[in-house]
PDB file of C-alpha atoms in Angstrom:
ATOM      1  CA  MET W   1     -16.316  -5.568  20.605  1.00 36.00           C
ATOM      2  CA  GLY W   2     -13.825  -2.700  20.627  1.00 37.00           C
ATOM      3  CA  GLN W   3     -14.853   0.844  21.486  1.00 35.00           C
ATOM      4  CA  PHE W   4     -14.804   3.902  19.275  1.00 36.00           C
ATOM      5  CA  CYS W   5     -14.975   7.619  20.047  1.00 37.00           C
ATOM      6  CA  PRO W   6     -17.184   9.718  17.774  1.00 38.00           C
ATOM      7  CA  THR W   7     -17.217  13.482  18.256  1.00 35.00           C
ATOM      8  CA  THR W   8     -20.542  14.868  17.168  1.00 35.00           C
ATOM      9  CA  GLN W   9     -20.437  17.978  14.989  1.00 38.00           C
ATOM     10  CA  GLY W  10     -24.206  18.322  14.602  1.00 39.00           C
ATOM     11  CA  PRO W  11     -27.268  16.138  14.211  1.00 40.00           C
ATOM     12  CA  ALA W  12     -26.295  14.805  10.780  1.00 50.00           C
ATOM     13  CA  GLN W  13     -22.501  14.863  10.829  1.00 57.00           C
ATOM     14  CA  THR W  14     -19.906  13.000  12.891  1.00 59.00           C
ATOM     15  CA  ASN W  15     -16.111  13.036  12.797  1.00 60.00           C
ATOM     16  CA  VAL W  16     -14.911   9.588  13.786  1.00 57.00           C
ATOM     17  CA  LYS W  17     -11.528   8.547  15.159  1.00 55.00           C
ATOM     18  CA  TRP W  18     -10.980   4.835  15.612  1.00 55.00           C
ATOM     19  CA  PRO W  19      -8.384   3.565  18.169  1.00 69.00           C
ATOM     20  CA  THR W  20      -9.163   0.068  16.818  1.00 85.00           C
ATOM     21  CA  VAL W  21      -9.428  -1.798  13.565  1.00 91.00           C
ATOM     22  CA  ARG W  22     -13.060  -1.656  12.408  1.00 93.00           C
ATOM     23  CA  LEU W  23     -14.430  -4.192   9.901  1.00 96.00           C
ATOM     24  CA  VAL W  24     -17.760  -3.476   8.227  1.00 97.00           C
ATOM     25  CA  ILE W  25     -19.536  -5.658   5.683  1.00 97.00           C
ATOM     26  CA  ALA W  26     -21.994  -3.492   3.805  1.00 98.00           C
ATOM     27  CA  ARG W  27     -23.825  -2.961   0.519  1.00 98.00           C
ATOM     28  CA  CYS W  28     -22.180   0.204  -0.721  1.00 98.00           C
ATOM     29  CA  SER W  29     -20.928   2.218  -3.646  1.00 98.00           C
ATOM     30  CA  VAL W  30     -17.590   4.043  -3.583  1.00 98.00           C
ATOM     31  CA  ASP W  31     -16.195   7.066  -5.431  1.00 97.00           C
ATOM     32  CA  TYR W  32     -12.521   8.100  -5.324  1.00 95.00           C
ATOM     33  CA  ILE W  33     -12.135  11.812  -6.066  1.00 94.00           C
ATOM     34  CA  GLY W  34      -8.723  13.461  -6.519  1.00 88.00           C
ATOM     35  CA  ARG W  35      -5.935  13.368  -9.076  1.00 81.00           C
ATOM     36  CA  LEU W  36      -7.685  10.268 -10.403  1.00 82.00           C
ATOM     37  CA  ARG W  37     -11.376   9.428 -10.347  1.00 90.00           C
ATOM     38  CA  ALA W  38     -12.748   5.917  -9.881  1.00 93.00           C
ATOM     39  CA  HIS W  39     -16.201   4.482  -9.197  1.00 96.00           C
ATOM     40  CA  LEU W  40     -17.250   1.182  -7.627  1.00 96.00           C
ATOM     41  CA  PRO W  41     -20.963   0.496  -8.237  1.00 97.00           C
ATOM     42  CA  LEU W  42     -23.326  -0.826  -5.573  1.00 97.00           C
ATOM     43  CA  ALA W  43     -22.216  -4.240  -4.237  1.00 97.00           C
ATOM     44  CA  THR W  44     -21.511  -6.048  -0.970  1.00 97.00           C
ATOM     45  CA  ARG W  45     -17.971  -5.304   0.211  1.00 97.00           C
ATOM     46  CA  LEU W  46     -15.668  -5.397   3.214  1.00 97.00           C
ATOM     47  CA  LEU W  47     -14.714  -1.971   4.555  1.00 97.00           C
ATOM     48  CA  MET W  48     -11.643  -1.800   6.797  1.00 95.00           C
ATOM     49  CA  VAL W  49     -10.964   1.274   8.926  1.00 94.00           C
ATOM     50  CA  LYS W  50      -7.545   1.045  10.562  1.00 90.00           C
ATOM     51  CA  ALA W  51      -6.286   2.832  13.640  1.00 85.00           C
ATOM     52  CA  ASP W  52      -3.624   4.663  11.576  1.00 83.00           C
ATOM     53  CA  GLY W  53      -6.419   6.438   9.670  1.00 85.00           C
ATOM     54  CA  SER W  54      -6.339   4.363   6.502  1.00 89.00           C
ATOM     55  CA  VAL W  55      -9.565   3.070   4.926  1.00 95.00           C
ATOM     56  CA  LEU W  56      -9.555   0.073   2.544  1.00 95.00           C
ATOM     57  CA  ILE W  57     -12.356  -1.384   0.439  1.00 96.00           C
ATOM     58  CA  HIS W  58     -12.159  -5.096  -0.347  1.00 96.00           C
ATOM     59  CA  SER W  59     -14.195  -7.510  -2.436  1.00 94.00           C
ATOM     60  CA  ASP W  60     -14.339 -11.292  -2.160  1.00 89.00           C
ATOM     61  CA  GLY W  61     -11.556 -11.708  -4.706  1.00 82.00           C
ATOM     62  CA  GLY W  62      -8.325 -10.144  -5.879  1.00 73.00           C
ATOM     63  CA  SER W  63      -6.301 -11.787  -3.114  1.00 71.00           C
ATOM     64  CA  TYR W  64      -5.279  -9.228  -0.456  1.00 77.00           C
ATOM     65  CA  LYS W  65      -5.259  -6.208  -2.756  1.00 83.00           C
ATOM     66  CA  PRO W  66      -8.025  -3.679  -1.968  1.00 91.00           C
ATOM     67  CA  LEU W  67     -10.281  -2.379  -4.722  1.00 92.00           C
ATOM     68  CA  ASN W  68      -9.572   1.148  -3.498  1.00 93.00           C
ATOM     69  CA  TRP W  69      -8.195   2.789  -0.385  1.00 92.00           C
ATOM     70  CA  MET W  70      -7.150   5.993   1.348  1.00 92.00           C
ATOM     71  CA  SER W  71      -3.749   6.016   2.973  1.00 87.00           C
ATOM     72  CA  PRO W  72      -3.061   7.912   6.230  1.00 85.00           C
ATOM     73  CA  PRO W  73      -3.214  10.571   7.477  1.00 86.00           C
ATOM     74  CA  ALA W  74      -6.928  10.794   6.778  1.00 90.00           C
ATOM     75  CA  ARG W  75     -10.138  11.825   8.509  1.00 92.00           C
ATOM     76  CA  LEU W  76     -13.418   9.915   8.395  1.00 93.00           C
ATOM     77  CA  ARG W  77     -16.647  11.909   8.582  1.00 94.00           C
ATOM     78  CA  VAL W  78     -20.027  10.156   8.688  1.00 95.00           C
ATOM     79  CA  GLU W  79     -23.123  12.028   7.472  1.00 96.00           C
ATOM     80  CA  ALA W  80     -26.790  11.329   6.998  1.00 97.00           C
ATOM     81  CA  PRO W  81     -27.742  11.148   3.310  1.00 96.00           C
ATOM     82  CA  ASP W  82     -29.493  14.055   1.624  1.00 96.00           C
ATOM     83  CA  GLU W  83     -33.089  13.602   0.540  1.00 95.00           C
ATOM     84  CA  THR W  84     -32.224  12.409  -2.991  1.00 96.00           C
ATOM     85  CA  ASP W  85     -29.695   9.806  -1.748  1.00 96.00           C
ATOM     86  CA  ALA W  86     -32.110   8.653   0.954  1.00 96.00           C
ATOM     87  CA  ASP W  87     -34.782   8.078  -1.675  1.00 96.00           C
ATOM     88  CA  ASP W  88     -32.220   5.934  -3.558  1.00 96.00           C
ATOM     89  CA  GLY W  89     -31.754   3.752  -0.481  1.00 97.00           C
ATOM     90  CA  VAL W  90     -28.585   5.311   1.021  1.00 97.00           C
ATOM     91  CA  ALA W  91     -28.545   4.944   4.821  1.00 97.00           C
ATOM     92  CA  GLU W  92     -25.379   6.946   5.567  1.00 97.00           C
ATOM     93  CA  VAL W  93     -22.419   8.497   3.724  1.00 98.00           C
ATOM     94  CA  TRP W  94     -18.753   8.171   4.699  1.00 97.00           C
ATOM     95  CA  HIS W  95     -16.430  10.979   3.640  1.00 97.00           C
ATOM     96  CA  VAL W  96     -12.761  10.011   3.937  1.00 96.00           C
ATOM     97  CA  GLN W  97     -10.538  13.072   3.410  1.00 95.00           C
ATOM     98  CA  HIS W  98      -6.745  12.827   3.091  1.00 92.00           C
ATOM     99  CA  ALA W  99      -5.109  15.339   5.459  1.00 89.00           C
ATOM    100  CA  LYS W 100      -2.357  16.449   3.052  1.00 87.00           C
ATOM    101  CA  SER W 101      -4.123  16.486  -0.319  1.00 90.00           C
ATOM    102  CA  ASP W 102      -7.537  16.980  -1.905  1.00 91.00           C
ATOM    103  CA  ASP W 103      -7.971  13.224  -2.421  1.00 93.00           C
ATOM    104  CA  ARG W 104     -11.102  11.771  -0.831  1.00 95.00           C
ATOM    105  CA  LEU W 105     -13.309   8.733  -0.787  1.00 96.00           C
ATOM    106  CA  VAL W 106     -17.094   8.970  -0.713  1.00 98.00           C
ATOM    107  CA  ILE W 107     -18.705   5.730   0.457  1.00 98.00           C
ATOM    108  CA  GLN W 108     -22.487   5.462   0.276  1.00 98.00           C
ATOM    109  CA  ILE W 109     -23.737   2.792   2.677  1.00 98.00           C
ATOM    110  CA  HIS W 110     -27.064   1.260   1.597  1.00 98.00           C
ATOM    111  CA  GLU W 111     -27.157  -1.558   4.109  1.00 97.00           C
ATOM    112  CA  GLN W 112     -24.738  -2.517   6.893  1.00 97.00           C
ATOM    113  CA  LEU W 113     -24.702  -6.299   7.280  1.00 97.00           C
ATOM    114  CA  HIS W 114     -22.024  -6.808   9.929  1.00 96.00           C
ATOM    115  CA  GLU W 115     -19.618  -4.761  12.048  1.00 95.00           C
ATOM    116  CA  PHE W 116     -16.723  -5.729  14.311  1.00 93.00           C
ATOM    117  CA  SER W 117     -14.040  -3.682  16.039  1.00 92.00           C
ATOM    118  CA  HIS W 118     -10.958  -4.828  17.893  1.00 91.00           C
ATOM    119  CA  GLU W 119      -7.746  -3.289  19.204  1.00 87.00           C
ATOM    120  CA  LEU W 120      -4.741  -5.166  17.761  1.00 83.00           C
ATOM    121  CA  GLY W 121      -1.977  -3.566  19.815  1.00 77.00           C
ATOM    122  CA  VAL W 122       1.584  -2.946  18.692  1.00 73.00           C
ATOM    123  CA  ASP W 123       2.804  -5.097  15.790  1.00 70.00           C
ATOM    124  CA  PRO W 124       6.475  -6.153  15.811  1.00 64.00           C
ATOM    125  CA  GLY W 125       6.637  -5.896  11.998  1.00 62.00           C
ATOM    126  CA  LEU W 126       7.803  -8.313   9.363  1.00 57.00           C
ATOM    127  CA  VAL W 127      10.924 -10.312  10.257  1.00 57.00           C
ATOM    128  CA  LYS W 128      12.831 -11.160   7.113  1.00 57.00           C
ATOM    129  CA  ASP W 129      15.025 -14.238   6.822  1.00 54.00           C
ATOM    130  CA  GLY W 130      18.774 -13.706   7.260  1.00 58.00           C
ATOM    131  CA  VAL W 131      19.772 -13.558   3.597  1.00 72.00           C
ATOM    132  CA  GLU W 132      16.958 -11.235   2.553  1.00 82.00           C
ATOM    133  CA  ALA W 133      17.645  -8.884   5.461  1.00 84.00           C
ATOM    134  CA  ASP W 134      21.358  -8.903   4.552  1.00 86.00           C
ATOM    135  CA  LEU W 135      20.541  -8.143   0.899  1.00 89.00           C
ATOM    136  CA  GLN W 136      18.535  -5.136   1.979  1.00 91.00           C
ATOM    137  CA  ARG W 137      21.307  -3.835   4.239  1.00 91.00           C
ATOM    138  CA  LEU W 138      24.025  -4.429   1.660  1.00 93.00           C
ATOM    139  CA  LEU W 139      22.100  -2.832  -1.173  1.00 94.00           C
ATOM    140  CA  ALA W 140      21.393   0.213   0.981  1.00 94.00           C
ATOM    141  CA  GLU W 141      25.133   0.480   1.746  1.00 94.00           C
ATOM    142  CA  GLN W 142      26.022  -0.143  -1.930  1.00 95.00           C
ATOM    143  CA  ILE W 143      23.211   1.836  -3.499  1.00 95.00           C
ATOM    144  CA  HIS W 144      25.403   2.451  -6.551  1.00 94.00           C
ATOM    145  CA  THR W 145      24.582  -1.186  -7.489  1.00 93.00           C
ATOM    146  CA  LEU W 146      21.340   0.218  -8.882  1.00 94.00           C
ATOM    147  CA  GLY W 147      23.269   2.594 -11.150  1.00 92.00           C
ATOM    148  CA  GLU W 148      25.538   5.623 -11.177  1.00 93.00           C
ATOM    149  CA  GLY W 149      24.205   8.636  -9.328  1.00 94.00           C
ATOM    150  CA  TYR W 150      21.731   6.743  -7.140  1.00 96.00           C
ATOM    151  CA  SER W 151      21.259   7.893  -3.530  1.00 95.00           C
ATOM    152  CA  LEU W 152      19.419   6.271  -0.628  1.00 96.00           C
ATOM    153  CA  ILE W 153      16.282   7.889   0.823  1.00 96.00           C
ATOM    154  CA  ARG W 154      15.670   5.194   3.417  1.00 94.00           C
ATOM    155  CA  ARG W 155      15.229   1.488   4.104  1.00 94.00           C
ATOM    156  CA  GLU W 156      11.838   0.075   5.129  1.00 92.00           C
ATOM    157  CA  TYR W 157       9.847   3.034   3.840  1.00 94.00           C
ATOM    158  CA  MET W 158       6.452   2.528   5.470  1.00 91.00           C
ATOM    159  CA  THR W 159       3.213   2.686   3.501  1.00 89.00           C
ATOM    160  CA  ALA W 160      -0.398   1.879   4.395  1.00 87.00           C
ATOM    161  CA  ILE W 161       0.025  -1.633   2.959  1.00 88.00           C
ATOM    162  CA  GLY W 162       3.504  -2.460   4.234  1.00 88.00           C
ATOM    163  CA  PRO W 163       7.128  -1.340   4.047  1.00 91.00           C
ATOM    164  CA  VAL W 164       8.979  -0.748   0.790  1.00 95.00           C
ATOM    165  CA  ASP W 165      12.373  -2.420   1.138  1.00 94.00           C
ATOM    166  CA  ILE W 166      14.368   0.525  -0.222  1.00 96.00           C
ATOM    167  CA  LEU W 167      13.390   3.944  -1.413  1.00 97.00           C
ATOM    168  CA  ALA W 168      16.018   5.777  -3.444  1.00 96.00           C
ATOM    169  CA  ARG W 169      16.592   8.534  -5.998  1.00 96.00           C
ATOM    170  CA  ASP W 170      18.258   8.037  -9.344  1.00 95.00           C
ATOM    171  CA  ALA W 171      20.716  10.385 -11.057  1.00 94.00           C
ATOM    172  CA  THR W 172      17.867  12.569 -12.342  1.00 95.00           C
ATOM    173  CA  GLY W 173      16.282  12.905  -8.898  1.00 94.00           C
ATOM    174  CA  ALA W 174      13.373  10.584  -9.653  1.00 96.00           C
ATOM    175  CA  THR W 175      12.067   8.340  -6.869  1.00 97.00           C
ATOM    176  CA  VAL W 176      12.774   4.599  -7.123  1.00 97.00           C
ATOM    177  CA  ALA W 177      11.087   1.875  -5.068  1.00 97.00           C
ATOM    178  CA  VAL W 178      13.065  -1.384  -4.707  1.00 97.00           C
ATOM    179  CA  GLU W 179      11.523  -4.724  -3.738  1.00 96.00           C
ATOM    180  CA  LEU W 180      14.069  -7.354  -2.626  1.00 94.00           C
ATOM    181  CA  LYS W 181      13.670 -11.132  -2.667  1.00 92.00           C
ATOM    182  CA  ARG W 182      15.970 -14.108  -2.477  1.00 89.00           C
ATOM    183  CA  ARG W 183      14.041 -15.744  -5.308  1.00 91.00           C
ATOM    184  CA  GLY W 184      12.008 -13.380  -7.445  1.00 93.00           C
ATOM    185  CA  ASP W 185       8.668 -14.676  -8.656  1.00 93.00           C
ATOM    186  CA  ILE W 186       5.398 -13.220  -9.879  1.00 94.00           C
ATOM    187  CA  ASP W 187       4.096 -12.578  -6.343  1.00 93.00           C
ATOM    188  CA  GLY W 188       7.053 -10.257  -5.729  1.00 93.00           C
ATOM    189  CA  VAL W 189       6.288  -8.260  -8.865  1.00 95.00           C
ATOM    190  CA  GLU W 190       2.639  -7.990  -7.816  1.00 94.00           C
ATOM    191  CA  GLN W 191       3.713  -6.763  -4.381  1.00 94.00           C
ATOM    192  CA  LEU W 192       5.946  -4.072  -5.920  1.00 96.00           C
ATOM    193  CA  THR W 193       3.123  -3.089  -8.287  1.00 95.00           C
ATOM    194  CA  ARG W 194       0.832  -2.397  -5.329  1.00 94.00           C
ATOM    195  CA  TYR W 195       3.519  -0.265  -3.645  1.00 95.00           C
ATOM    196  CA  LEU W 196       4.018   1.729  -6.837  1.00 96.00           C
ATOM    197  CA  GLU W 197       0.297   2.360  -7.242  1.00 94.00           C
ATOM    198  CA  LEU W 198       0.190   3.762  -3.704  1.00 93.00           C
ATOM    199  CA  LEU W 199       3.441   5.745  -3.852  1.00 95.00           C
ATOM    200  CA  ASN W 200       2.478   7.381  -7.132  1.00 94.00           C
ATOM    201  CA  ARG W 201      -0.528   8.932  -5.393  1.00 93.00           C
ATOM    202  CA  ASP W 202       1.872  11.032  -3.284  1.00 92.00           C
ATOM    203  CA  PRO W 203       2.723  14.235  -5.206  1.00 92.00           C
ATOM    204  CA  LEU W 204       5.935  14.600  -3.179  1.00 92.00           C
ATOM    205  CA  LEU W 205       7.222  11.261  -4.522  1.00 94.00           C
ATOM    206  CA  ALA W 206       5.596  10.826  -7.949  1.00 94.00           C
ATOM    207  CA  PRO W 207       6.556   9.734 -10.448  1.00 95.00           C
ATOM    208  CA  VAL W 208       7.945   6.598  -8.772  1.00 97.00           C
ATOM    209  CA  LYS W 209       9.525   3.819 -10.831  1.00 96.00           C
ATOM    210  CA  GLY W 210      10.233   0.286  -9.613  1.00 97.00           C
ATOM    211  CA  VAL W 211      13.171  -2.070  -9.443  1.00 97.00           C
ATOM    212  CA  PHE W 212      12.657  -5.758  -8.661  1.00 97.00           C
ATOM    213  CA  ALA W 213      15.891  -7.148  -7.225  1.00 95.00           C
ATOM    214  CA  ALA W 214      16.703 -10.736  -6.282  1.00 94.00           C
ATOM    215  CA  GLN W 215      19.417 -13.368  -6.350  1.00 92.00           C
ATOM    216  CA  GLN W 216      17.371 -15.316  -8.857  1.00 93.00           C
ATOM    217  CA  ILE W 217      14.462 -13.980 -10.926  1.00 95.00           C
ATOM    218  CA  LYS W 218      12.080 -16.392 -12.649  1.00 95.00           C
ATOM    219  CA  PRO W 219      11.466 -15.809 -16.376  1.00 95.00           C
ATOM    220  CA  GLN W 220       7.731 -15.302 -15.808  1.00 94.00           C
ATOM    221  CA  ALA W 221       8.487 -12.632 -13.214  1.00 95.00           C
ATOM    222  CA  ARG W 222      10.801 -10.816 -15.673  1.00 95.00           C
ATOM    223  CA  VAL W 223       8.110 -10.808 -18.363  1.00 95.00           C
ATOM    224  CA  LEU W 224       5.478  -9.421 -15.955  1.00 95.00           C
ATOM    225  CA  ALA W 225       7.908  -6.803 -14.604  1.00 96.00           C
ATOM    226  CA  SER W 226       8.815  -5.680 -18.116  1.00 95.00           C
ATOM    227  CA  ASP W 227       5.154  -5.411 -19.058  1.00 94.00           C
ATOM    228  CA  ARG W 228       4.588  -3.098 -16.062  1.00 94.00           C
ATOM    229  CA  GLY W 229       7.637  -0.937 -16.683  1.00 96.00           C
ATOM    230  CA  ILE W 230       9.589  -2.382 -13.752  1.00 97.00           C
ATOM    231  CA  ASP W 231      13.327  -2.963 -14.060  1.00 96.00           C
ATOM    232  CA  CYS W 232      14.854  -6.241 -12.873  1.00 97.00           C
ATOM    233  CA  LEU W 233      18.221  -6.545 -11.140  1.00 95.00           C
ATOM    234  CA  THR W 234      19.999  -9.831 -10.295  1.00 95.00           C
ATOM    235  CA  LEU W 235      22.081  -9.480  -7.133  1.00 91.00           C
ATOM    236  CA  ASP W 236      25.338 -11.356  -6.462  1.00 90.00           C
ATOM    237  CA  TYR W 237      25.124 -11.922  -2.722  1.00 86.00           C
ATOM    238  CA  ASP W 238      28.680 -13.167  -2.296  1.00 86.00           C
ATOM    239  CA  ALA W 239      30.164 -10.278  -4.269  1.00 88.00           C
ATOM    240  CA  MET W 240      28.151  -7.771  -2.247  1.00 88.00           C
ATOM    241  CA  ARG W 241      29.483  -9.348   0.972  1.00 84.00           C
ATOM    242  CA  GLY W 242      33.015  -9.169  -0.377  1.00 81.00           C
ATOM    243  CA  VAL W 243      33.635 -12.900  -0.227  1.00 65.00           C
ATOM    244  CA  ASP W 244      33.527 -13.587  -3.966  1.00 53.00           C
ATOM    245  CA  ASP W 245      36.995 -13.920  -5.539  1.00 49.00           C
ATOM    246  CA  SER W 246      36.372 -13.018  -9.182  1.00 50.00           C
ATOM    247  CA  GLU W 247      40.045 -13.769 -10.097  1.00 53.00           C
ATOM    248  CA  ALA W 248      39.590 -17.397  -9.021  1.00 47.00           C
ATOM    249  CA  ARG W 249      36.635 -17.968 -11.358  1.00 48.00           C
ATOM    250  CA  LEU W 250      36.987 -20.139 -14.440  1.00 47.00           C
ATOM    251  CA  PHE W 251      34.184 -18.170 -16.126  1.00 46.00           C
TER     252      PHE W 251
END
C-alpha cells in the first residue's frame, strides 16, 4: 500500500496531496460545478486520484472514458458531512477545486468499499510507430496542410487523459486539435472527441475544434466525425516526405 500525506486543517477538514495513484471503490454521488453543471446520482463507482492532481470518476462501462473528471492542477479537500448529509448516509465529502478556474467536483462518499494506493514512477510515454510519428512531425512542419493561415502551437500537447498529437490555430485564431492515425477508424474519432471535451473546458483554449487526419479514413469514421463537427483530412505520406513525383502519375 502506498503512502499519502494529509495536512490537517481542523477536526473536520483535510487538504490531501497524493504522491501516488489512489484507487477507491465507493458508493457515491458526484456534482460537477462550473461553466457546466452535471450530476451523477448515488451508485458504486471507481474514483481515481492521480499524482498529477487529476481526479477521475469511472463506472463499470463506457470503456476507458470517465463519467466525469477534474484535470490538473487541482486540490482535493476532504471534509466531514454536515448534519443533514450525515442523516442521508454521507460518510465524507470530497471537494476537488481546480487551481486556475472556479470549476469543482463535489463527491459525497456514502460507503467506501475498497482502497488501494501505489506509486507508479516515471512513465516513458506513448511510443508511436515510425510512420505515425513521421506524420506528426511532417504535419507540424507543414502545418499549412491544414489550411491557409494555420500556425503550430505545439506537438504532443499534454492533457490529463493523454497527449493531443498537434495543437494549432487557424486563420481566425481559433484553437484546433489534430489527432493523427495511419488508418483512421471510429476509435480514433472517439479519442479525439474525448480530447475536445477536455480542451473545451479550458477558457484559454475554448472554443476548440477538431481535425481527424490519417492516410486512410474509414467511411464509418467519416460519418461519426461529421456528426460531431470534426473535420477529416486524408494525408499523402509520400508527398509530405517529398518523394512523390506527381508528374509521373498516370492519374
